[in-house]
Tab-separated table of C-alpha atoms and ligand atoms in Angstrom:
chain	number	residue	atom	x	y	z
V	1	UNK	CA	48.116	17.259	-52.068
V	2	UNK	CA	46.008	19.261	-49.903
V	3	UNK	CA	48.552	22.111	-47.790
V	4	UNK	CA	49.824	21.953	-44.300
V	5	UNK	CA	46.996	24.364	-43.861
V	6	UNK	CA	44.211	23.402	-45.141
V	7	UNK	CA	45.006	19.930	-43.425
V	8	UNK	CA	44.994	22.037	-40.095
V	9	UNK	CA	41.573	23.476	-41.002
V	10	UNK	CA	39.777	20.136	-42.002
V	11	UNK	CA	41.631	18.733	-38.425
V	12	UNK	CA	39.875	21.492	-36.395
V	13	UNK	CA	36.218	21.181	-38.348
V	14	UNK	CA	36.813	17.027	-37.049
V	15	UNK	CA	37.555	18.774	-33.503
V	16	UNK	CA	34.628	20.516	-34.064
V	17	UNK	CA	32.412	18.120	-35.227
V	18	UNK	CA	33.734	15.014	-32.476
V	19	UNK	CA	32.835	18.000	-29.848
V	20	UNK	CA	29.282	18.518	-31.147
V	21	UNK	CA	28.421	15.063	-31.242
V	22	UNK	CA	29.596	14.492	-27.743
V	23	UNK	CA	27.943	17.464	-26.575
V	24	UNK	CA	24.840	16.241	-28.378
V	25	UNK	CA	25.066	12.353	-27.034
V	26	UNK	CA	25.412	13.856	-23.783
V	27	UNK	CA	22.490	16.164	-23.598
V	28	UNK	CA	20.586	13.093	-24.882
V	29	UNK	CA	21.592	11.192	-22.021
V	30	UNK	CA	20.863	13.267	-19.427
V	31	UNK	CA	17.832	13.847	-21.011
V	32	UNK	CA	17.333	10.039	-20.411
V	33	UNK	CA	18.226	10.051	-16.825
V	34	UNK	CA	15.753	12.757	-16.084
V	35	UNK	CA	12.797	11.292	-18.282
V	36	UNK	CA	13.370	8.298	-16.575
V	37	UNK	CA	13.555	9.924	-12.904
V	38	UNK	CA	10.603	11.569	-13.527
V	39	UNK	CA	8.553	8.953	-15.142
V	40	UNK	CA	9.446	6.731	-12.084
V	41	UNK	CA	8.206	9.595	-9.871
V	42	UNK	CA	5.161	9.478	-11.694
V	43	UNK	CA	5.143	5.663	-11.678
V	44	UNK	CA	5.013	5.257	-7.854
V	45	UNK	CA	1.966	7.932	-7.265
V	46	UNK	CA	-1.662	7.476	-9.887
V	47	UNK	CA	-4.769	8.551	-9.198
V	48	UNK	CA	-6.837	6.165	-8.215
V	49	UNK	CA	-9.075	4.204	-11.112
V	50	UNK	CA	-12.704	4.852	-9.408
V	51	UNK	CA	-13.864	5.887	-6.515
V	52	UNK	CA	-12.578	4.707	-3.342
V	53	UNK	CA	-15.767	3.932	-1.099
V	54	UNK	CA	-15.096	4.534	2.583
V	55	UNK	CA	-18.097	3.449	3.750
V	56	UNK	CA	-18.901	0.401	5.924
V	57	UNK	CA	-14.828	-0.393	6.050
V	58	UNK	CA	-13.270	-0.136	9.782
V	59	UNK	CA	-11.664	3.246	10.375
V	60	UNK	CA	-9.418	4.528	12.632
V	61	UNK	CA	-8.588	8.030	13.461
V	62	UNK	CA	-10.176	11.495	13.738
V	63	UNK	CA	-13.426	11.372	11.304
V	64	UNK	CA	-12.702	14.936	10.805
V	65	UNK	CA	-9.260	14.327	9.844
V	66	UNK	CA	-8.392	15.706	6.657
V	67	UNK	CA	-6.807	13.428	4.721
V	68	UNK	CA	-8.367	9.556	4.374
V	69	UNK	CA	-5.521	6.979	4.215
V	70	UNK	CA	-6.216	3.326	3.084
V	71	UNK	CA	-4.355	0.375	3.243
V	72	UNK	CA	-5.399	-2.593	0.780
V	73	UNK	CA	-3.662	-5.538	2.281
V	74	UNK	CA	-3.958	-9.418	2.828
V	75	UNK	CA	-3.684	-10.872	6.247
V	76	UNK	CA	-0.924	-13.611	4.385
V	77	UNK	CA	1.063	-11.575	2.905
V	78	UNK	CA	4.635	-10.953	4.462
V	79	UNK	CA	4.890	-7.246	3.291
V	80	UNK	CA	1.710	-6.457	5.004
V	81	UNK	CA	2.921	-7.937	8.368
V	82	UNK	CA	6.006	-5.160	7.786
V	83	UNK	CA	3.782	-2.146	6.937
V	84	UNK	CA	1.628	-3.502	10.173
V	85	UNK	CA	4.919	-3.572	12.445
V	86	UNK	CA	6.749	-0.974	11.422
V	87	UNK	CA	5.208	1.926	8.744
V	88	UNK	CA	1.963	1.969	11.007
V	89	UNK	CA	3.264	2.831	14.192
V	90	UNK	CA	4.940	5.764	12.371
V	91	UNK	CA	1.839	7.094	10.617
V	92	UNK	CA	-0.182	6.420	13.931
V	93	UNK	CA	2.241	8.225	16.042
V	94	UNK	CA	3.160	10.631	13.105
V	95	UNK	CA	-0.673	11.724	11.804
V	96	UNK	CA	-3.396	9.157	13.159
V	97	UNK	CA	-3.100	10.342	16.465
V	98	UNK	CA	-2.810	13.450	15.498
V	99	UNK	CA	-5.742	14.186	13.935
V	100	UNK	CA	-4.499	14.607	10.156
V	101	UNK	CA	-5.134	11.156	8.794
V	102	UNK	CA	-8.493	9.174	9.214
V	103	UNK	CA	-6.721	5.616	8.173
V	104	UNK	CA	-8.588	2.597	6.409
V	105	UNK	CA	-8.013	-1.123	5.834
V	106	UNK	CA	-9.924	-2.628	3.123
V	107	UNK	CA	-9.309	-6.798	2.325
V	108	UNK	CA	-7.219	-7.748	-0.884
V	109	UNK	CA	-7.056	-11.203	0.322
V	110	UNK	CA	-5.900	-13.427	-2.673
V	111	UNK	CA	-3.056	-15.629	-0.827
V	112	UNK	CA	-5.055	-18.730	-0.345
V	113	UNK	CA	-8.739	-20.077	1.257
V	114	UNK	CA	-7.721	-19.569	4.579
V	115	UNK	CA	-6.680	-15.653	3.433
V	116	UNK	CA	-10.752	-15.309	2.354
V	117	UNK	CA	-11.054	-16.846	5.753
V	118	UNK	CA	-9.183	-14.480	7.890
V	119	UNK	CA	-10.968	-11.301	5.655
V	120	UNK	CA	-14.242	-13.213	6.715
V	121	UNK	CA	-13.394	-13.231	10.394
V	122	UNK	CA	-12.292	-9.393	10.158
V	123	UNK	CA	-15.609	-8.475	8.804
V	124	UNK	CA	-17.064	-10.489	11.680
V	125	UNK	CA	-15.199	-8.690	14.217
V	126	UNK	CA	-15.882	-5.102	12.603
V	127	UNK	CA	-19.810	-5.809	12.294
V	128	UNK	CA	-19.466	-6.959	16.164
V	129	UNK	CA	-17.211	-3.956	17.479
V	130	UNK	CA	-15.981	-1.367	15.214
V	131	UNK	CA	-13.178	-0.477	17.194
V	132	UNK	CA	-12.256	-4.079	18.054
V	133	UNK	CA	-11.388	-4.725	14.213
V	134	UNK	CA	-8.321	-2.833	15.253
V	135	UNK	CA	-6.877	-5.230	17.641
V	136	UNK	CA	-7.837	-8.251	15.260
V	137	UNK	CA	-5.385	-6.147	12.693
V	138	UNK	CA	-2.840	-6.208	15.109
V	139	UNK	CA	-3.019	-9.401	16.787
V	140	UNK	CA	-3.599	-11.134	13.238
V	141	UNK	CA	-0.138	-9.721	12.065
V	142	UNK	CA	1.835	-10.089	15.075
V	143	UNK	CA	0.906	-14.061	14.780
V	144	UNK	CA	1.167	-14.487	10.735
V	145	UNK	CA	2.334	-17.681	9.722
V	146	UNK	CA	4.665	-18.653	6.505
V	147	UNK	CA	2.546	-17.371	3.595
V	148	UNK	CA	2.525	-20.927	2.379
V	149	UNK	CA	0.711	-22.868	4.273
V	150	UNK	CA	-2.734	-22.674	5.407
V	151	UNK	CA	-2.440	-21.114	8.766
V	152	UNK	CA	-5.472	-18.486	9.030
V	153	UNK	CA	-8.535	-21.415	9.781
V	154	UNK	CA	-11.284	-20.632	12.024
V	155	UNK	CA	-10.003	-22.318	15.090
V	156	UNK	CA	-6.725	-21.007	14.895
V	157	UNK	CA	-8.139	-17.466	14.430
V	158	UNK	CA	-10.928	-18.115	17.284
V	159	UNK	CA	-8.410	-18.765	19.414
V	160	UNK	CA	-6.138	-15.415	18.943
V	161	UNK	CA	-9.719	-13.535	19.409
V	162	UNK	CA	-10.393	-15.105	22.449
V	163	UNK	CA	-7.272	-14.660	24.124
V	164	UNK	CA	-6.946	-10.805	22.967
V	165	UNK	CA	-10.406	-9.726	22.284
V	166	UNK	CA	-12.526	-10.421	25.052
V	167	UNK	CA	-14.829	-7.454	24.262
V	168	UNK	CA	-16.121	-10.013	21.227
V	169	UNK	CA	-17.974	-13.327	21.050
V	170	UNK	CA	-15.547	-15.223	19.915
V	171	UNK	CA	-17.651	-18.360	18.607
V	172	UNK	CA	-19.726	-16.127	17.282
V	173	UNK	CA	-17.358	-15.161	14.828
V	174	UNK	CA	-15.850	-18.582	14.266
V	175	UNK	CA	-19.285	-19.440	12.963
V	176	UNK	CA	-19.182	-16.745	10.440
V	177	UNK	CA	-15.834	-17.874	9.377
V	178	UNK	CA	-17.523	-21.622	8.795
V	179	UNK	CA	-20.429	-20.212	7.116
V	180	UNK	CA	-18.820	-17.729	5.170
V	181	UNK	CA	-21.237	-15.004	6.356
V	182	UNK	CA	-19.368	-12.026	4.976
V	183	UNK	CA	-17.538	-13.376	2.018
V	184	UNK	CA	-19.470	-10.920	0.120
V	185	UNK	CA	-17.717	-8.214	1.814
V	186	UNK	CA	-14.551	-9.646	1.256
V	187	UNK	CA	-15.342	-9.796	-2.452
V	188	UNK	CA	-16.691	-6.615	-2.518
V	189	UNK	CA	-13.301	-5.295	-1.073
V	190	UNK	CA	-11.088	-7.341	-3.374
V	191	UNK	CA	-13.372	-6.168	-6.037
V	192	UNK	CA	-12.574	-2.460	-5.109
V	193	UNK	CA	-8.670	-3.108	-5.789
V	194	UNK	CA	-8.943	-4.904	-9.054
V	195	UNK	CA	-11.556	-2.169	-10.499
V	196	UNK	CA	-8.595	0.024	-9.037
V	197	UNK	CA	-5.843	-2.060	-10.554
V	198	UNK	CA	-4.157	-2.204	-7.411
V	199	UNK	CA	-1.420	-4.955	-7.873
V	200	UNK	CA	0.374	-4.995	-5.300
V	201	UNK	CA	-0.095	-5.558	-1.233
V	202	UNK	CA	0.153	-3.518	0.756
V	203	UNK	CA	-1.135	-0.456	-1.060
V	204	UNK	CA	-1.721	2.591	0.108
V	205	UNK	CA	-4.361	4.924	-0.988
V	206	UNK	CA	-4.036	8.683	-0.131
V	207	UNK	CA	-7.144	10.761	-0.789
V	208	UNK	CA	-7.652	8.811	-3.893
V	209	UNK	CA	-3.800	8.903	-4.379
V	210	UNK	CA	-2.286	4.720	-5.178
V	211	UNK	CA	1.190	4.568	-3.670
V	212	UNK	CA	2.140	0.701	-4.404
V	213	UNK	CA	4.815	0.802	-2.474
V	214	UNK	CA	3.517	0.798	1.372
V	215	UNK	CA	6.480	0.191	2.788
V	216	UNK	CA	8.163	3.581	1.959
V	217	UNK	CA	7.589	5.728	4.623
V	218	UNK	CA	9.133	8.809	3.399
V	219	UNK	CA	6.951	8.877	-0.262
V	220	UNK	CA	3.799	8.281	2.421
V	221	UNK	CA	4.598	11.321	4.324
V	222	UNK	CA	5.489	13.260	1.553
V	223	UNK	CA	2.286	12.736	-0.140
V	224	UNK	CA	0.426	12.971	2.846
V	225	UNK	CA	2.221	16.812	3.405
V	226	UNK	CA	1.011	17.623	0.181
V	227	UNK	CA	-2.631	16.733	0.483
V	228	UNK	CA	-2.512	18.571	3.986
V	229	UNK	CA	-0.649	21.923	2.269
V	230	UNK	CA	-3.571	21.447	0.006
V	231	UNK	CA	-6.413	22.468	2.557
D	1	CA	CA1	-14.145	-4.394	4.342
């Protein structure tokens, strides 16, 4: 029979032992915590796939500003209308107006026809009035209908221009939106996200920076702080 002390001794090597592999489980775990903190930091910013193209897509801002901003977004979607209502007026007040950020929108419109329809009409407006796109963005949103049904047609659409934007020929753009005039721009645009393996809408692009979250304000500006500390 092994001695009162020797059964002490093999006691404490258990201690011992039952401390070390706590110690070690919970190393591991933390371990886990932070791999997986980080890896979801890393998650929520990539580098763009290719190479965003500014050109030709409706801009808003200070051409000198130093960081380019742009939103990939669908006229339908629901999350869009809440970056449009109440991110934007943030970044606008925050670095748009400002003079920091130069901001985009480019077309991922996928929800439907009548989404392809409301792209078209934007592309209408833009090659019309440049600036005017900007008040079809707004006035589009602040009248979006449930994503479900087919809302955005041409005379629905005409009309919103031609009570808000009287600065543009209205039926001029409604026949673009019947003849499809600019559905290659549209494509073009939606094939600049999927080349980019943007998933999501809105997106927001930050000097070639994909945040697929748009609707976190506080991961915009804190990328958008970085790429300014960077100049
Ligand atoms: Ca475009």
């Amino acid at each position: 029979m092994p001695s009162k002390n020797q059964r002490n001794k093999a006691n404490k090597s258990k201690d011992l032992l039952q401390i070390i592999i706590l110690v070690t489980v919970l190393v591991g775990f933390i371990g886990v915590i932070a791999f997986a903190y980080l890896s979801k930091d890393s998650e929520s910013v990539k580098q763009a796939e290719t190479q965003i193209s500014y050109e030709g897509q409706p801009m808003i801002g200070d051409a000198n500003a130093p960081v380019k901003v742009m939103e990939f977004g669908d006229y339908k979607c629901p999350s869009c209308k809440e970056f449009h209502d109440s991110i934007y007026p943030q970044l606008k007040k925050d670095y748009i107006d400002t003079g920091k950020v130069q901001f985009y929108f480019t077309n991922y419109q996928f929800l439907g026809e009548d989404s392809i329809t409301a792209g078209i009409g934007g592309e209408s407006v833009f090659k019309q009035n440049p600036s005017a796109f900007w008040k079809y963005y707004d006035v589009v949103y602040a009248n979006q209908q449930d994503k479900h049904t087919e809302w955005a047609t041409p005379e629905f659409l005409t009309d919103l221009i031609k009570k808000n934007i009287p600065e543009v020929d209205a039926e001029q753009v409604k026949k673009d939106m019947e003849n499809k005039t600019y559905l290659k721009d549209v494509e073009a645009d939606n094939e600049m996200a999927v080349t980019n393996n943007i998933q999501r809408v809105p997106s927001i692009v930050i000097n070639g920076k994909v945040l697929e979250n748009g609707l976190d304000y506080e991961n915009i500006k804190k990328v958008i702080e970085e790429e300014l500390n960077q100049k």
